[in-house]
Rosetta silent file (secondary structure, phi, psi, omega in degrees, C-alpha in Angstrom):
SEQUENCE: MHGNMFEVQSELQKILFTLYDNGYLIASFDSMAAQPQKVIAWLTLGKQYEWLALTSGNASKELLGEINYKEKFYSGKIFSYKDVSRICNKILTELENNGFPFAVVRLDSIVINNEKLRAALYVGRNQMFRYDTISLQ
SCORE:     score description
SCORE:     0.000 S_00000001
   1 L     0.000  147.011  179.744  180.560   26.055   22.578 S_00000001
   2 L   -96.379   13.430  175.640  182.055   26.244   26.067 S_00000001
   3 L    70.461 -168.787 -175.720  185.308   27.870   25.119 S_00000001
   4 L   -85.725  160.249 -178.631  188.599   26.237   26.420 S_00000001
   5 H   -65.364  -27.561  169.393  188.858   24.467   29.679 S_00000001
   6 H   -56.879  -47.203 -178.828  191.150   27.212   31.053 S_00000001
   7 H   -62.463  -45.324 -176.772  188.333   29.708   30.683 S_00000001
   8 H   -69.704  -41.914  173.531  185.900   27.408   32.357 S_00000001
   9 H   -54.551  -44.963  170.437  188.319   26.691   35.211 S_00000001
  10 H   -54.798  -44.981  175.643  188.771   30.356   35.582 S_00000001
  11 H   -71.370  -36.378  177.486  185.170   31.062   35.877 S_00000001
  12 H   -65.414  -36.203 -177.926  184.669   28.278   38.263 S_00000001
  13 H   -78.927  -34.938  166.623  187.382   29.617   40.517 S_00000001
  14 H   -48.854  -41.678  176.181  185.776   33.088   40.465 S_00000001
  15 H   -61.320  -48.478 -179.032  182.646   31.478   41.702 S_00000001
  16 H   -61.492  -50.627 -176.921  184.384   29.768   44.603 S_00000001
  17 H   -55.387  -37.580 -176.885  186.142   33.094   45.625 S_00000001
  18 H   -66.233  -36.493 -177.319  182.736   34.858   45.648 S_00000001
  19 H   -74.689  -41.661  177.528  181.411   32.038   47.808 S_00000001
  20 H   -60.265  -34.967 -177.751  184.355   32.019   50.201 S_00000001
  21 H   -74.114  -16.883  177.361  183.973   35.883   50.506 S_00000001
  22 L   -99.314   11.519  179.772  180.295   35.196   51.519 S_00000001
  23 L    98.753   -5.044 -177.015  181.178   32.738   54.226 S_00000001
  24 L   -92.482   84.190 -164.264  180.967   29.652   52.471 S_00000001
  25 L   -79.177  -20.325  179.926  184.412   28.476   53.374 S_00000001
  26 L  -113.264   22.358  175.353  184.268   24.695   52.329 S_00000001
  27 L   -60.529  146.350  179.532  182.365   25.369   49.041 S_00000001
  28 E  -164.252  146.484  174.556  183.857   23.118   46.241 S_00000001
  29 E   -90.624  122.891  175.473  183.159   21.846   42.761 S_00000001
  30 E   -78.090  -39.062  175.396  183.000   18.107   43.055 S_00000001
  31 E  -162.351  170.523  177.563  183.153   17.208   39.401 S_00000001
  32 E  -138.856  148.663  178.946  182.554   18.474   35.883 S_00000001
  33 E  -131.382  115.746 -177.906  181.159   17.256   32.736 S_00000001
  34 E   -86.323  141.197  174.486  181.974   18.844   29.301 S_00000001
  35 L  -131.076  172.834 -171.501  179.417   18.672   26.718 S_00000001
  36 L   -60.978  -39.853 -171.555  179.488   20.194   23.090 S_00000001
  37 L  -105.074  -10.153 -172.169  177.455   23.359   24.043 S_00000001
  38 L  -156.627  162.494  167.103  178.003   23.479   27.876 S_00000001
  39 E  -120.606  131.313 -174.627  179.818   22.493   30.940 S_00000001
  40 E  -112.726  131.619 -178.419  178.017   21.184   33.894 S_00000001
  41 E  -124.437  140.342 -179.838  179.772   21.515   37.326 S_00000001
  42 E  -105.281  124.420 -178.369  178.449   19.989   40.568 S_00000001
  43 E  -103.230  122.644  172.297  178.843   22.391   43.512 S_00000001
  44 E  -105.955  116.470 -175.541  178.870   21.381   47.212 S_00000001
  45 L   -74.337  -52.437 -166.775  178.019   24.711   49.074 S_00000001
  46 L    79.160 -179.985 -179.786  178.471   23.839   52.739 S_00000001
  47 L   -88.002  158.832  174.716  177.278   25.934   55.556 S_00000001
  48 L   -89.556  128.564 -175.858  177.881   29.551   55.772 S_00000001
  49 L   -89.869  140.500  169.113  180.553   30.622   58.432 S_00000001
  50 E  -128.282  161.447  172.131  180.368   33.703   60.600 S_00000001
  51 E   -70.928  128.811  165.159  182.592   35.489   62.941 S_00000001
  52 E   -88.451  -47.727  167.250  182.280   34.857   66.619 S_00000001
  53 E  -163.954  148.482  169.424  185.240   37.322   67.179 S_00000001
  54 E  -119.605   96.485 -173.003  188.153   38.672   65.490 S_00000001
  55 E   -90.322  163.994 -177.833  190.274   39.933   68.461 S_00000001
  56 L   -65.222  -20.592 -177.750  193.170   42.247   68.440 S_00000001
  57 L    58.364 -131.429  175.521  195.672   39.573   69.474 S_00000001
  58 L   -87.984    3.143 -178.946  199.161   41.072   69.919 S_00000001
  59 L   -75.886  144.194 -179.131  198.362   44.219   67.828 S_00000001
  60 L   -74.081  158.057 -174.791  198.675   47.373   69.839 S_00000001
  61 H   -69.757  -37.081 -178.190  195.632   49.632   70.633 S_00000001
  62 H   -62.745  -46.749  179.494  197.618   52.500   68.915 S_00000001
  63 H   -60.213  -42.315  177.170  198.064   50.553   65.787 S_00000001
  64 H   -73.961  -23.819  170.876  194.522   49.371   65.515 S_00000001
  65 H   -67.040  -38.065 -176.929  193.288   52.886   66.177 S_00000001
  66 H   -65.575  -20.676 -178.664  195.265   54.271   63.363 S_00000001
  67 L  -110.168   19.095  175.529  193.460   51.938   60.882 S_00000001
  68 L    59.877   36.414  172.118  190.095   52.263   62.589 S_00000001
  69 L   -82.265  142.145  173.539  189.692   48.705   63.649 S_00000001
  70 L  -135.698  136.369 -177.294  187.046   47.723   66.091 S_00000001
  71 H   -57.127  -44.383 -169.585  186.354   44.142   67.401 S_00000001
  72 H   -61.289  -19.022  177.245  182.620   44.725   67.385 S_00000001
  73 H   -71.712  -11.928  178.887  182.562   45.070   63.564 S_00000001
  74 L  -108.539  -17.951 -176.947  183.331   41.424   63.264 S_00000001
  75 L   -71.126  129.596 -175.455  181.266   39.774   65.874 S_00000001
  76 L    72.225    4.190 -177.114  178.259   37.971   64.444 S_00000001
  77 L   -98.715  163.875 -179.152  178.938   38.983   60.985 S_00000001
  78 E   -62.755  135.979  173.528  179.425   36.704   57.927 S_00000001
  79 L   -56.301  124.618  176.619  182.983   35.600   57.360 S_00000001
  80 L  -132.787  124.829  179.057  184.592   37.559   54.520 S_00000001
  81 H   -71.920  -37.828  172.443  188.085   36.878   53.263 S_00000001
  82 H   -45.338  -56.796  175.081  187.989   40.341   51.637 S_00000001
  83 H   -42.515  -57.447  179.406  187.474   41.835   55.074 S_00000001
  84 H   -53.096  -50.633  178.468  190.300   39.795   56.510 S_00000001
  85 H   -54.632  -47.354 -170.363  192.511   40.893   53.543 S_00000001
  86 H   -62.953  -55.561  177.734  191.570   44.486   53.918 S_00000001
  87 H   -58.980  -39.279  175.042  192.462   44.617   57.656 S_00000001
  88 H   -67.127  -42.527  178.532  195.753   42.898   57.186 S_00000001
  89 H   -65.175  -36.549 -177.290  196.801   45.224   54.286 S_00000001
  90 H   -71.160  -34.196 -179.933  195.938   48.274   56.263 S_00000001
  91 H   -70.738  -40.684  178.485  198.097   47.111   59.270 S_00000001
  92 H   -57.191  -48.878 -174.971  200.987   46.170   56.788 S_00000001
  93 H   -61.730  -48.790  177.642  200.648   49.617   55.111 S_00000001
  94 H   -56.107  -48.209 -179.617  200.713   51.440   58.511 S_00000001
  95 H   -56.783  -59.706  178.962  203.696   49.412   59.548 S_00000001
  96 H   -43.305  -46.966  176.940  205.508   49.801   56.391 S_00000001
  97 H   -69.314  -10.217  179.197  204.999   53.685   56.456 S_00000001
  98 L  -120.457   28.413  170.531  206.428   53.735   60.004 S_00000001
  99 L    95.762   13.487 -179.790  209.743   51.900   59.509 S_00000001
 100 L  -122.959   69.949 -179.534  208.716   48.154   59.428 S_00000001
 101 L   -68.947  -16.819  174.351  209.099   47.089   55.889 S_00000001
 102 L  -108.839   31.341 -173.190  209.261   43.495   56.650 S_00000001
 103 L   -70.778  158.237  166.927  206.312   43.253   59.069 S_00000001
 104 E  -132.352  146.438  179.492  203.908   40.315   58.797 S_00000001
 105 E  -129.917  132.729  175.965  200.130   40.023   59.701 S_00000001
 106 E  -151.458  166.724  169.623  198.185   36.842   59.943 S_00000001
 107 E   -80.034  139.436 -177.023  195.365   35.248   61.805 S_00000001
 108 E  -136.575  162.307  174.884  196.334   33.159   64.841 S_00000001
 109 E    53.287   44.979 -172.061  194.605   31.069   67.385 S_00000001
 110 E   -81.555  127.678  178.485  191.865   30.118   64.964 S_00000001
 111 E  -124.004  125.902 -176.294  188.977   28.259   66.360 S_00000001
 112 E  -120.350  129.616  174.836  185.945   27.019   64.398 S_00000001
 113 E  -142.966  119.212  176.295  182.877   25.619   66.239 S_00000001
 114 L    52.635   48.358  176.439  179.480   25.054   64.740 S_00000001
 115 L    62.498   18.064  170.625  180.347   27.402   61.667 S_00000001
 116 E  -108.673  125.305 -174.802  181.465   30.157   64.082 S_00000001
 117 E  -111.759  139.559  173.007  185.016   31.286   63.697 S_00000001
 118 E  -122.502  130.381  175.872  187.243   32.895   66.379 S_00000001
 119 E  -148.257  169.222  173.091  190.687   34.172   65.563 S_00000001
 120 E  -128.934  148.000  177.840  193.182   36.770   66.795 S_00000001
 121 E   -81.387  126.167 -179.472  195.383   39.072   64.824 S_00000001
 122 E  -107.044  128.066 -177.959  199.174   38.346   64.929 S_00000001
 123 E  -119.020  120.578  170.400  201.473   41.280   64.048 S_00000001
 124 E  -114.346  112.770  176.501  205.224   40.533   63.653 S_00000001
 125 L   -76.379  -29.359 -174.072  206.931   43.938   63.216 S_00000001
 126 L    64.251 -156.885 -173.353  210.346   42.507   62.534 S_00000001
 127 L   -80.858  135.409  173.465  213.360   44.726   62.209 S_00000001
 128 L   -72.445  135.231  176.213  212.886   48.579   62.230 S_00000001
 129 L  -119.503  124.279  171.540  214.429   50.614   59.380 S_00000001
 130 L  -135.154  130.150  179.614  214.911   54.303   59.707 S_00000001
 131 L  -110.222  126.373 -176.337  216.634   56.707   57.273 S_00000001
 132 L   -96.926  -15.639 -178.803  217.684   60.036   58.582 S_00000001
 133 L  -147.087  127.856  168.064  219.132   61.325   55.189 S_00000001
 134 L  -116.297  128.379 -177.061  218.380   60.544   51.532 S_00000001
 135 L  -112.645  125.037  176.737  220.787   61.998   49.031 S_00000001
 136 L  -114.077  130.816 -175.964  219.829   62.214   45.483 S_00000001
 137 L  -116.464    0.000    0.000  222.549   62.880   42.834 S_00000001
């Protein structure tokens, strides 16, 4: 028995996220057929994408130095969503810990050509918050 369809959909979604993290950005399941003992899903894999460059964009050298970001780590490497998420989260944590709790980080100026991706980091610090005294009672 193939379990309920929610479990099947959940497993297929996990497969897609794994594929996206390995550079297969347009992977998709085209259709599905449920049978008594199994589910058959048809996958379109597409081509694997790689980084041409992930540039610093408007992020300061100081900020990028604090999180050990180096552009060369992304050039010619397979695109990985987890890597993008990790770098964005490191930037956000650094900013939040330094008075910018409403900062935003995203990819900007995205260009894809022949399965090669170029993007720039965009950092919006937003308003700074500093506390000089915290009183606990």
